[in-house]
Each structure stands twice: as structure tokens, then as C-alpha cells.
Amino acid sequence: MVWFSLSPLIALQYAILYANTAIIACDRFSKDFVAVPNIQKRIESILSDAVVAAFGPEHADADPLINPTKDPKFGDYQANLAMGLAKKLGQKPRDIATAIVEKIDADDLFSKIDIAGPGFINLMLTQETVNQSAETILADLDRLAVAEVDEKQTVVVDFSSPNVAKEMHVGHIRSTVIGDALARIFKFLGHDVIKQNHVGDWGTQFGMLIQYMDEMPEADREAHEAGEGDTLNTIYQKSKQRFDAEDDFAQRARERVVALQAGDEETLVVWQKLVNESETYFDAVYKRLGIDLSLDDIKGESFYNPRLGNVIKDLKTADLLKESQGADVVYPEGFKDRDGNPMPMIVRKSDGGFLYATTDLAAAQYRINDLNADRIVYVTDSRQSQHFSMVFQTLREAGWAPSNVRLDHVPFGTIMGKDRKPFKTRSGETIKLVDLIDEAESRAAGILADKNPDMDTDTAAEVAHTVGIGCLKYADLSNDRIKDYIFDWDRMLSFDGNTAAYLQNSYVRCMSIFRRGEVDPSSLSGAKILATEPAERLIVLKLLQLPNVLQSVADSLEPHRLTNYLYELASLYHSFYEKCPVLKSEGETKISRLALCLLTAQTISNGLALLGIDTPPQM
Ligand code: ARG
């Protein structure tokens, strides 16, 4: 799949269909054409210069607070810095705004600048700037004129991270989908992204699992290995039942843990088998979901096992290791228990066993020292927030994470059923992720069969997959991640509203114009844009926001900012389509409007691709 160009399938269709159509657009970029890559950035620097010119270099880093205006009647952008500056300088905001405006040196970028209310500076772009900006994006369809960051970072994204021998369930979808989207966006912005699937593949539960496998009747084991008997998940549950019910089995399981930790070869062989089997299963789920995670990205808890002893030693050297009831603990600053006493984070139990936190400390050391991370992003549900705060605080106090390394926990809420309780099956069991995927696909297939009964079977199945998975992921990404959200099939698969189906359908409709008009989209390269109608101008202004939207997702780690943006763009496109005839228009207007269709389609499909969502060629 080529992510940042028209889907190859479509490109091929056009190549075959319109090989002979005349090129209707002309190449018009003159040599002195000045690209306007990120207009908001440019406005920011113009305003900063004006502030310096008006009030001196000591105000060079005052944030000009530039934002697109909400209402086009106030212009295209608004600068809100006068109020803050006024406080600092002890002057009236309006006077400050006036002084800044007098110093704006913007060579024809603005057609109108005025001051509103207490001191808002409203800026209107010239028609030429609007047109040229759109042309710049058209000339760079793959990246939509989104520049790579100036300061490239190594960003480690820790996400998905399911546990070996357990079925992936509905709870895993969020970390997997959010982490995948964030990793794609960081990469697109030019960062070096290292994905880390921190799978739970180590710990006492493996003792009982391995022991159970060892004692399993030969026939049962063979059936399991042939994929016919109990699944690993069932074996896990049965081993747990035995562990809880039978004292001597529990004892043998504990001895197994010791053997595993001591590196007993026979035990390790069984363990490795279990791990491989689970990882193959995870991989299949990722493939179905279109998650960009491979077996190479797995760095499970077991990887850090040999490093845990050193963590304790290093904590001691850093003078952070304390003792509490026979256990080794640290007391990260700022954490208190209910009674107001310092709250410990246990790193080694009294029996010598290490904990989840110890592994996370080792993993952070590895990521900072060996992977050279500038930033580490952990995507887990919000119940782990305290765990990560304590780990981060310890890393800082120990000096292992210097202040220039950014540590982010990306917490998210729970998926709820319509009854507003955690989403379960009717009989109250957790929902397996694969069942959810199956249902998304079959529901999408049903909806598509109603809407488009003539589609051939293979295409229909492929489109149902793209739409079903797309909607499943989009529902997750479009919600403010920190909130719980209600899982609602009808809403998430709706063709109206803020859903993947709506955006995918908008894309298909944008592109269908080219088929109906018998226009090869690639013939629009270099087209002249005339975004003079208000509806046209609004689309271009929206397109210009993309770099800032992506940057804000990278800063806030909130993918819903991108889904909202795409939804707004598609909505603007629909009103443009109603108000501005495309195929019925003529000459330069027609070319310009076709180019706006192409820019919209490409932005929707690139934007969805950055969220890990495909666009179908038809729907
Ligand atoms: N396996 C863990 C769980 O299922 C998630 C791991 C998240 N990453 C981490 N570095 N702790 O809850």
C-alpha cells in the first residue's frame, strides 16, 4: 500500500481509462514563485518581528498567539498577543495592538488588518496568497506541504503491549490503535520512531503455565499444537484454576518459576514456545487491524530480566533505595498515601521477586541509554497513570532521565457498553478483539450491501474490511482519549457524522468527479487555483491548517484533533460541492475547482492513513 499518494488501484484505473485524454491543466509556476509552506508559521514570525520593531528585542519570544479565526467575517487569522503584552508593559491593549499593526511588514500577504474588541488583531490574507498557498500544496501532494520538523527527535512509542498466553480483548484496542496513529504521525513529521511492544512475557504466571503444559496428557498437548485442542487462553485459565485449587500443583508451579528464573533449559524451551505462539497470534491480529507493528518491534518484559539486578544496584548508588517490611522500595517525591505518609514504589519483594515497576525502570534506562530516546511515549489506560508518574519521578531523581528527555504517559479511558458499564458480552464476559473485528466487518458488509448491491463479491469483501476496520479504529481515535466512550455499532458505522465511513465516502465522492468528468487527476499538477468564492476560500484555509494540526497532535498526543480536522474539512467540502458547480463550470474555474476536489480527497486519504485507516476505491 502506498500511503501518501493516490491509492495505486485508482491511479491504475485512471491510467488505463484516460491514457488518451488531453491534459487540461497547464504548468504555470513561474521561476520566481515563492512557496508558502506553513502560512501560520509565517504569520507568527511576521508578528514577532512587528513586536520587536515596536517594543524592542526583549519581547522577541512573546508568543504572537496566532489562530485561524472561527468566523470568516473577522478575517482569516487572529493574533491575540496584545492583551498579554499590555499587562507586561502597563499600557492599554488597544494601543499595543495599534503599535504592532503599524510595524507589520508583510509584503502583500494581507489584504486587511484591523483591531477588534479590546485588542484582537484580525488578519485577512490577500486573494493571491490564498491561491498560491493552495498551489503550493498541490505541487506537493504527497506531503501536502507539511514540512518535516527542524529538530528531529528519536521518539520511542511503547504501545499495544498485550500479555502472552492471554487473548487480546477489547481493552487492548485502544493502546494499539492510538499508539499506531501517534507513531505514524511522529514519523511523518520527520522524527525517528522506535516502536516498542512491551509484551508481558515474564513473571510468576509462567510457572503455572509451563507446569500445566508439562503435566498435560500427551494427546491434549498434541491437539493444542495442531490448533485443535484448547487455545492458549483456555490453557491459561485452566492452569490458573489448578493453581488455585491444588496446593501441590501450586507448589510445583512455584518451583517452575525458580527454574525459569535460573535459566533451566527445559523450562526455557517450553516458555519460548508459549511466547512464540502468542506472538504469532498477536501478529495476525495486527495484520487484520492494519497496525504497523512487527515481531521486530517486540521487546517484552523478559528482555529486561537480566538488567533488573542492576536497577536495584543503581538505585542504591543514587541513594534512593529504602527498605520497607523486608522489601526494597523507593519513595518518589510528591507521592503520599491516604494517611499522608510517603508512598513507596516496590522494586523488589521480600522474596526477591522483581515487579512491573522494576522492569519499567530498566526499560527506560535501555531506551534512554541504548536507543538514545529524546522522548518516550507510553500508551496505556488511565489506571496506570500513577504507576507512570512514580516511575518518571524516580527516573528524574536518579538522574537516569535528564531533563531534556521528555517522558509522556498517554492515558485513555474505558470502552463502555450502552449500559454505561465496561463493554462486555451479553453473558458478561470480556469481548475478544478478534470477535470485535469480525463483527465490524460483517456489519460493514451488511450496510454496504444495502447501499451498493451491485458490487462484485471480492470488491465488496475488501471494501467491507476497509470500512469496518476503519470505523472501529476511528471511533476510538475520534473520542477525546481521556474520557470513557460508549461503544455503539450504529453510530460508529454511520455514513453521516464524525465517522470513518463518512470520511471514506467523502473521499470516494470527491474522486468520483474525476471519473464522471473523464479527467485524469494527475493532469491537474501545476493547476492555477482561484479560490474566490467564500466556500472555496474556506476549503483552502482549512487545508492550510494541516501542519499545525499534526504538530498539535504530536504535542498533545491527542489523535482526535486530527479526526476533528478531517471531519471539518469534509463538511466544508460538502458545502463547497453544493454551492460551486465543478463539472458544469468552465475554463480556469473548472480546473481550479477540480484541483480543490483533488486536494480535499488527498488530504482526507493522507489524514486517514496517518491514523492507520485506509480509503476504499469505491463504496
Ligand atoms: N502489559 C501491560 C498491560 O497489559 C502494558 C505494558 C505497558 N508498557 C509498559 N512499559 N509498562 O497492562
XYZ file of C-alpha atoms and ligand atoms in Angstrom:
631
model
C 0.000 0.000 0.000
C 1.425 3.380 -0.948
C 0.344 5.664 1.813
C 0.949 9.127 0.571
C -0.181 9.096 -2.965
C -3.435 8.249 -4.616
C -4.277 4.662 -3.985
C -2.428 2.673 -6.647
C -5.611 0.947 -7.634
C -7.209 4.242 -8.525
C -4.098 5.548 -10.206
C -4.100 2.451 -12.371
C -7.762 2.836 -13.222
C -7.129 6.356 -14.417
C -4.009 5.464 -16.293
C -5.963 2.883 -18.268
C -9.140 4.863 -18.710
C -7.737 8.228 -19.551
C -4.451 7.494 -21.193
C -5.692 9.440 -24.165
C -7.453 12.371 -22.580
C -5.805 15.638 -23.209
C -4.015 17.324 -20.371
C -6.403 20.051 -19.433
C -4.291 21.982 -16.991
C -1.220 23.894 -17.821
C 2.045 24.280 -15.998
C 2.072 27.756 -14.681
C 4.607 28.016 -11.894
C 6.962 30.783 -12.836
C 10.544 30.644 -11.685
C 10.101 33.308 -9.036
C 7.109 31.567 -7.468
C 7.588 31.768 -3.711
C 6.312 28.789 -1.782
C 4.258 29.482 1.321
C 4.690 26.207 3.147
C 3.274 26.937 6.569
C 1.311 30.130 6.479
C 0.591 30.193 10.194
C 4.284 29.937 10.994
C 4.991 32.721 8.571
C 2.352 34.935 10.171
C 3.837 34.147 13.566
C 7.237 35.319 12.502
C 5.848 38.463 10.870
C 4.017 39.343 14.073
C 7.073 38.595 16.207
C 9.138 40.922 14.051
C 6.478 43.592 14.423
C 6.535 43.238 18.202
C 10.309 43.581 18.261
C 10.134 46.595 15.973
C 7.532 48.206 18.207
C 8.767 47.276 21.688
C 12.320 46.048 21.408
C 14.202 42.756 21.188
C 13.420 41.807 24.784
C 9.974 40.786 23.522
C 11.291 38.596 20.740
C 9.928 35.413 22.259
C 6.469 36.660 23.158
C 4.105 34.106 21.568
C 2.045 36.008 18.961
C -0.880 33.636 19.711
C -1.964 33.222 16.115
C -5.075 31.184 15.423
C -7.380 30.708 12.467
C -10.499 32.784 13.108
C -13.720 30.990 13.916
C -15.807 33.339 11.801
C -14.595 34.424 8.343
C -16.069 37.875 8.806
C -13.216 38.653 11.223
C -10.596 37.732 8.663
C -8.609 34.542 8.285
C -6.274 34.639 11.272
C -6.309 36.360 14.603
C -3.353 37.441 16.746
C -4.161 37.630 20.445
C -0.905 38.765 21.962
C -1.777 42.393 22.643
C -3.641 41.651 25.861
C -0.751 39.791 27.497
C 1.808 42.300 26.316
C -0.324 45.152 27.622
C -0.223 43.708 31.112
C 3.533 43.346 30.970
C 4.068 46.870 29.658
C 1.343 48.538 31.687
C -0.374 50.006 28.620
C -3.802 49.698 27.034
C -4.159 46.565 24.891
C -5.641 48.545 22.039
C -2.662 50.880 21.967
C -0.333 47.896 21.971
C -2.259 46.312 19.117
C -2.110 49.566 17.159
C 1.629 49.882 17.673
C 2.158 46.287 16.481
C -0.052 46.708 13.434
C 1.884 49.832 12.421
C 5.064 47.773 12.322
C 3.724 44.791 10.377
C 5.891 44.316 7.347
C 4.283 41.552 5.332
C 4.859 42.249 1.669
C 1.336 41.845 0.371
C 0.432 38.854 2.499
C -2.592 40.615 3.975
C -5.386 42.482 2.295
C -6.822 43.787 5.530
C -5.641 44.145 9.094
C -7.883 45.502 11.793
C -8.193 45.630 15.502
C -11.317 44.358 17.192
C -12.618 44.448 20.746
C -10.016 45.026 23.437
C -7.087 44.389 21.063
C -7.578 41.360 18.842
C -5.644 41.774 15.613
C -7.615 40.354 12.681
C -5.695 39.455 9.576
C -7.156 38.811 6.137
C -4.974 37.105 3.547
C -4.857 38.519 0.034
C -6.597 36.509 -2.641
C -3.221 35.914 -4.240
C -1.810 34.438 -1.022
C -4.765 32.103 -0.669
C -4.465 30.931 -4.253
C -0.723 30.497 -4.137
C -0.827 28.599 -0.858
C -3.222 26.105 -2.368
C -0.973 25.800 -5.400
C 1.965 25.048 -3.127
C 0.045 22.167 -1.588
C -0.971 20.912 -4.992
C 2.668 20.903 -6.038
C 3.480 18.646 -3.079
C 0.552 16.250 -2.945
C 2.434 13.526 -1.106
C 3.228 15.660 1.900
C 0.556 18.294 1.370
C 3.239 20.891 2.025
C 3.763 19.686 5.578
C 7.436 20.296 6.288
C 9.468 17.974 8.472
C 10.378 19.335 11.891
C 13.602 21.314 12.241
C 14.598 19.392 15.317
C 14.313 15.729 14.644
C 13.962 13.557 17.719
C 14.218 9.888 18.489
C 10.775 9.056 19.797
C 10.119 5.712 21.453
C 6.452 4.755 21.345
C 5.513 1.987 23.781
C 2.102 0.702 22.788
C -0.203 -2.295 22.418
C 1.866 -4.419 24.846
C -0.540 -7.314 25.439
C 0.259 -10.236 27.697
C 1.488 -13.594 26.472
C -0.899 -16.525 26.788
C -3.871 -14.243 27.122
C -6.373 -13.436 24.447
C -6.284 -9.860 23.178
C -9.564 -8.333 24.232
C -11.484 -5.139 23.697
C -9.280 -3.391 26.263
C -6.235 -3.773 24.011
C -7.698 -1.994 21.051
C -7.189 1.461 22.449
C -3.482 1.298 23.176
C -2.905 -0.467 19.875
C -4.846 1.964 17.719
C -3.827 5.191 19.491
C -0.165 4.169 19.650
C -0.124 3.203 15.987
C -1.600 6.565 14.950
C 0.852 8.535 17.100
C 3.810 6.576 15.728
C 2.699 7.280 12.151
C 2.296 10.990 12.840
C 5.701 11.312 14.527
C 7.288 9.571 11.589
C 5.509 11.753 9.059
C 6.723 14.837 10.909
C 10.263 13.609 10.381
C 11.132 12.038 13.718
C 12.961 8.763 14.162
C 10.335 6.497 15.633
C 11.179 3.347 17.541
C 8.142 1.253 18.332
C 8.309 -0.932 21.401
C 5.766 -3.622 22.061
C 6.378 -4.199 25.766
C 4.571 -7.546 25.903
C 4.055 -9.233 29.247
C 6.137 -12.359 28.651
C 7.708 -12.858 32.046
C 6.549 -13.394 35.578
C 5.221 -15.905 38.059
C 2.204 -16.848 35.914
C 4.578 -18.671 33.563
C 5.471 -21.105 36.290
C 1.943 -22.416 36.497
C 1.502 -22.290 32.738
C 4.652 -24.259 31.984
C 3.942 -26.738 34.758
C 0.420 -27.263 33.477
C 1.698 -27.853 29.950
C 4.255 -30.272 31.294
C 1.592 -32.300 33.062
C -0.915 -32.161 30.250
C -1.842 -35.546 28.713
C 0.164 -36.101 25.528
C -2.962 -36.237 23.378
C -4.186 -32.878 24.682
C -0.863 -31.264 24.035
C -0.750 -32.645 20.520
C -4.260 -31.413 19.858
C -3.291 -27.956 21.103
C -0.210 -27.890 18.921
C -2.270 -28.909 15.918
C -4.563 -25.965 16.623
C -7.468 -28.226 17.507
C -7.467 -28.539 21.272
C -7.575 -25.886 23.968
C -6.345 -22.470 22.960
C -3.515 -20.892 24.884
C -6.049 -18.645 26.537
C -8.035 -21.659 27.793
C -4.872 -23.388 28.926
C -4.013 -20.258 30.857
C -7.394 -20.262 32.557
C -7.258 -23.962 33.373
C -3.750 -23.675 34.771
C -4.945 -20.837 36.963
C -7.853 -22.931 38.224
C -5.491 -25.760 39.068
C -3.107 -23.391 40.747
C -5.879 -22.026 42.946
C -7.408 -25.411 43.724
C -4.444 -27.759 44.199
C -1.783 -26.996 46.740
C 0.813 -29.416 45.426
C 0.322 -28.208 41.867
C 0.806 -24.659 43.138
C 3.997 -25.775 44.846
C 5.339 -27.391 41.649
C 4.375 -24.236 39.726
C 6.377 -22.125 42.154
C 9.374 -24.387 41.690
C 8.950 -23.861 37.964
C 9.216 -20.130 38.407
C 12.506 -20.640 40.197
C 13.675 -22.943 37.396
C 12.616 -20.414 34.764
C 14.434 -17.614 36.518
C 17.520 -19.755 36.975
C 17.561 -20.322 33.235
C 16.742 -24.052 33.339
C 16.954 -25.108 29.726
C 14.000 -27.465 29.517
C 11.781 -24.850 31.154
C 13.012 -22.128 28.840
C 12.172 -24.238 25.801
C 8.538 -24.523 26.861
C 8.432 -20.844 27.768
C 9.823 -19.844 24.377
C 7.208 -21.978 22.652
C 4.428 -20.265 24.557
C 5.828 -16.860 23.775
C 6.229 -17.633 20.079
C 2.733 -18.984 19.820
C 1.269 -15.859 21.410
C 3.345 -13.524 19.342
C 2.284 -15.220 16.138
C -1.287 -14.705 17.263
C -0.714 -11.012 18.107
C 0.875 -10.576 14.722
C -2.179 -11.977 12.979
C -4.429 -9.581 14.897
C -2.205 -6.624 13.977
C -2.284 -7.615 10.335
C -6.066 -7.784 10.326
C -6.275 -4.419 12.016
C -3.666 -2.867 9.743
C -1.428 -1.994 12.677
C 2.119 -1.164 11.749
C 3.796 -3.351 14.373
C 6.018 -6.280 13.534
C 7.616 -9.074 15.521
C 10.812 -6.998 15.455
C 9.106 -4.297 17.476
C 8.516 -6.695 20.350
C 10.728 -6.090 23.298
C 8.966 -7.957 26.051
C 9.457 -7.800 29.777
C 11.763 -10.837 29.622
C 14.307 -8.774 27.692
C 14.875 -6.648 30.785
C 15.101 -9.538 33.215
C 18.917 -9.695 33.150
C 19.026 -5.949 33.865
C 16.795 -5.881 36.937
C 19.561 -6.609 39.427
C 21.419 -3.584 38.120
C 18.387 -1.372 38.547
C 18.463 -2.158 42.258
C 22.205 -1.517 42.398
C 21.852 1.764 40.501
C 19.027 2.894 42.768
C 21.274 2.210 45.708
C 24.102 4.200 44.148
C 21.664 7.053 43.569
C 20.795 6.810 47.252
C 17.131 6.192 46.521
C 16.784 2.609 47.718
C 14.937 2.200 51.021
C 13.701 -0.822 52.933
C 10.124 -1.409 53.953
C 8.956 -4.610 55.626
C 11.740 -6.601 54.030
C 11.060 -5.234 50.544
C 13.215 -2.823 48.555
C 11.310 0.354 47.749
C 11.803 3.908 46.555
C 9.834 6.902 47.769
C 9.450 9.176 44.769
C 8.947 12.771 45.854
C 5.424 14.120 45.884
C 3.541 10.839 46.437
C 1.599 10.349 49.620
C -0.693 7.560 50.744
C -4.123 8.141 52.281
C -2.674 8.944 55.676
C -0.284 11.475 54.229
C 2.783 9.247 54.576
C 5.326 8.935 51.754
C 4.117 6.331 49.297
C 6.535 3.563 48.404
C 7.048 2.053 44.974
C 8.205 -1.507 45.498
C 11.080 -2.601 43.266
C 11.932 -5.939 44.905
C 9.649 -8.002 47.067
C 10.883 -9.578 50.280
C 11.115 -12.930 48.466
C 13.496 -11.373 45.956
C 10.945 -11.112 43.110
C 11.036 -8.034 40.900
C 7.986 -6.052 39.845
C 6.327 -4.321 36.921
C 7.882 -1.033 38.078
C 11.392 -2.512 38.206
C 11.031 -3.640 34.605
C 9.824 -0.199 33.579
C 12.830 1.422 35.215
C 15.134 -0.967 33.330
C 13.244 -0.367 30.085
C 13.599 3.394 30.475
C 17.342 3.065 31.105
C 17.641 0.973 27.964
C 15.575 3.362 25.871
C 17.485 6.423 27.018
C 20.999 4.963 27.002
C 20.885 2.381 24.219
C 18.147 3.667 21.931
C 19.073 7.324 22.524
C 15.475 8.340 23.074
C 14.716 12.060 23.251
C 11.136 11.304 24.085
C 9.324 8.202 25.372
C 5.600 7.873 24.939
C 3.688 5.201 26.890
C 0.174 4.399 25.732
C -1.812 2.579 28.430
C -5.137 3.044 30.124
C -5.502 5.724 32.755
C -5.477 3.256 35.626
C -1.712 3.117 35.127
C -1.276 6.873 35.475
C 0.042 6.715 38.996
C 2.429 3.916 38.113
C 3.971 6.001 35.342
C 4.106 9.183 37.418
C 6.054 7.319 40.079
C 8.353 5.703 37.534
C 9.011 9.052 35.824
C 9.695 10.811 39.110
C 12.142 8.061 40.110
C 13.908 8.320 36.742
C 14.339 12.052 37.252
C 15.544 11.789 40.827
C 18.006 9.064 39.912
C 19.286 11.251 37.081
C 18.649 8.472 34.557
C 16.235 10.628 32.589
C 17.889 14.032 32.161
C 15.516 16.960 31.850
C 15.905 17.117 28.065
C 14.335 13.672 27.717
C 10.597 14.050 27.553
C 8.512 11.343 29.220
C 4.825 11.121 28.383
C 2.157 8.823 29.634
C -0.776 8.807 27.212
C -3.682 7.667 29.361
C -7.046 6.712 27.948
C -10.461 5.849 29.345
C -12.521 2.674 29.251
C -14.765 1.444 26.462
C -18.301 1.255 27.839
C -21.357 -0.622 26.700
C -24.635 1.156 26.078
C -25.469 0.437 29.723
C -22.513 2.677 30.647
C -20.682 -0.219 32.238
C -17.415 -1.646 30.849
C -18.197 -3.223 27.493
C -18.876 -6.972 27.889
C -20.672 -9.747 26.046
C -24.310 -10.388 26.951
C -23.231 -13.115 29.298
C -20.820 -10.732 30.978
C -17.540 -11.962 29.516
C -14.787 -9.765 28.117
C -15.048 -9.336 24.387
C -12.271 -10.841 22.316
C -10.639 -8.454 19.922
C -10.971 -10.888 17.017
C -14.711 -11.161 17.614
C -14.950 -7.400 17.534
C -13.063 -7.294 14.240
C -15.325 -9.989 12.757
C -18.410 -8.101 13.775
C -17.121 -4.775 12.438
C -16.505 -6.396 9.071
C -19.797 -8.217 8.882
C -21.809 -5.180 9.932
C -19.988 -3.042 7.380
C -20.675 -5.690 4.744
C -24.383 -5.573 5.563
C -24.564 -1.801 5.297
C -22.621 -1.764 2.040
C -24.772 -4.488 0.506
C -27.813 -2.290 1.147
C -26.212 0.802 -0.300
C -24.441 -0.755 -3.213
C -25.908 -4.171 -4.038
C -24.178 -4.387 -7.426
C -20.625 -4.516 -6.164
C -18.856 -7.756 -7.056
C -18.212 -10.109 -4.147
C -14.456 -9.708 -3.877
C -14.548 -5.939 -4.007
C -17.443 -5.910 -1.551
C -15.470 -8.002 0.934
C -12.444 -5.785 0.594
C -14.444 -2.595 0.994
C -16.280 -4.050 4.000
C -12.918 -4.798 5.579
C -11.619 -1.282 4.924
C -14.790 0.374 6.173
C -15.381 -1.941 9.143
C -11.840 -1.730 10.487
C -11.691 1.973 9.648
C -14.838 2.683 11.655
C -13.685 0.590 14.585
C -10.397 2.475 14.775
C -11.897 5.870 14.054
C -14.471 5.540 16.835
C -11.606 5.037 19.214
C -9.420 7.808 17.834
C -12.122 10.439 17.466
C -13.053 10.422 21.128
C -11.116 12.579 23.500
C -8.955 9.701 24.665
C -9.002 10.527 28.349
C -12.760 10.027 28.511
C -14.577 6.727 28.639
C -16.588 6.169 25.493
C -19.687 4.253 24.674
C -19.265 1.556 22.087
C -22.132 1.905 19.653
C -22.032 -0.017 16.376
C -24.744 2.027 14.679
C -23.110 5.312 15.458
C -19.592 4.250 14.548
C -20.648 2.765 11.194
C -22.940 5.606 10.205
C -22.324 7.285 6.857
C -23.238 10.654 8.391
C -21.405 12.281 11.204
C -17.889 12.101 12.502
C -17.049 8.543 11.386
C -14.543 6.802 9.146
C -17.390 5.766 6.829
C -18.365 9.404 6.319
C -14.799 10.424 5.508
C -14.150 7.394 3.331
C -17.356 8.106 1.477
C -16.414 11.778 1.114
C -13.151 10.668 -0.410
C -14.889 8.321 -2.829
C -17.322 11.062 -3.819
C -14.514 13.579 -4.357
C -12.732 11.139 -6.605
C -15.840 10.086 -8.496
C -15.945 13.552 -10.039
C -12.828 12.688 -11.977
C -14.379 9.529 -13.303
C -17.594 11.270 -14.267
C -15.760 14.180 -15.850
C -13.217 11.915 -17.503
C -10.377 13.885 -16.013
C -7.071 12.391 -15.055
C -6.259 13.846 -11.600
C -2.556 13.905 -12.376
C -3.292 16.321 -15.187
C -4.027 18.911 -12.516
C -0.438 19.221 -11.460
C 0.508 22.880 -11.690
C -3.113 23.979 -11.990
C -3.915 27.597 -11.202
C -6.144 27.985 -8.154
C -8.819 30.666 -7.962
C -10.413 30.296 -4.567
C -12.590 33.378 -4.826
C -15.957 32.023 -3.703
C -16.302 32.006 0.095
C -16.827 28.223 0.085
C -13.646 27.752 -1.934
C -11.659 30.059 0.277
C -12.802 28.183 3.382
C -11.518 24.919 1.966
C -8.124 26.388 1.214
C -7.883 27.956 4.664
C -8.705 24.579 6.158
C -6.067 22.852 4.040
C -3.536 25.375 5.310
C -4.139 24.279 8.885
C -2.880 20.739 8.405
C 0.743 21.312 9.502
C -0.416 22.920 12.736
C -2.981 20.242 13.402
C -0.390 17.497 13.035
C 2.046 19.364 15.230
C -0.627 19.805 17.861
C -1.341 16.065 17.813
C 2.360 15.399 18.327
C 2.432 17.821 21.264
C -0.820 16.892 22.949
C -0.794 13.227 21.898
C -4.480 13.609 21.068
C -5.378 11.996 17.738
C -8.930 13.343 17.946
C -7.576 16.727 16.886
C -6.813 15.181 13.509
C -10.155 13.371 13.210
C -11.973 16.638 14.026
C -9.936 18.432 11.421
C -10.737 15.870 8.725
C -14.388 15.933 9.643
C -14.477 19.728 9.382
C -12.688 19.604 6.048
C -15.147 17.052 4.655
C -18.067 19.165 5.877
C -16.633 22.256 4.170
C -16.183 20.203 1.037
C -19.834 19.215 1.034
C -20.976 22.815 1.222
C -18.471 23.778 -1.490
C -19.885 20.986 -3.631
C -23.410 22.297 -3.149
C -22.536 25.915 -3.876
C -19.895 25.645 -6.555
C -20.610 23.502 -9.613
C -17.472 21.645 -10.646
C -18.064 19.719 -13.847
C -20.597 22.244 -15.067
C -18.157 25.118 -14.699
C -15.706 26.024 -17.407
C -12.168 27.019 -18.190
C -9.937 28.128 -15.326
C -12.763 27.886 -12.817
C -13.334 24.257 -13.664
C -9.661 23.412 -13.347
C -9.369 25.249 -10.069
C -12.430 23.506 -8.647
C -11.231 20.113 -9.779
C -7.946 20.857 -8.074
C -9.804 21.708 -4.857
C -11.577 18.345 -5.091
C -8.256 16.607 -5.534
C -6.657 18.486 -2.651
C -9.566 17.609 -0.400
C -9.534 13.947 -1.418
C -5.810 13.687 -0.931
C -5.939 15.390 2.468
C -8.693 13.063 3.636
C -6.878 9.986 2.452
C -3.460 11.061 3.763
C -5.033 12.151 7.027
C -6.809 8.835 7.453
C -3.608 6.994 6.533
C -1.854 8.839 9.361
C -4.487 7.381 11.655
C -3.892 3.915 10.228
C -7.127 3.962 8.218
C -7.373 3.075 4.531
C -9.612 4.641 1.914
C -11.524 2.321 -0.422
C -11.624 2.980 -4.165
C -15.429 2.791 -4.123
C -18.181 2.358 -1.589
N 1.436 -5.397 29.510
C 0.918 -4.244 30.187
C -0.589 -4.409 30.430
O -1.215 -5.225 29.787
C 1.116 -2.963 29.443
C 2.545 -2.535 29.312
C 2.679 -1.077 29.010
N 4.023 -0.651 28.875
C 4.885 -0.509 29.878
N 6.108 -0.139 29.602
N 4.565 -0.716 31.130
O -1.124 -3.686 31.253
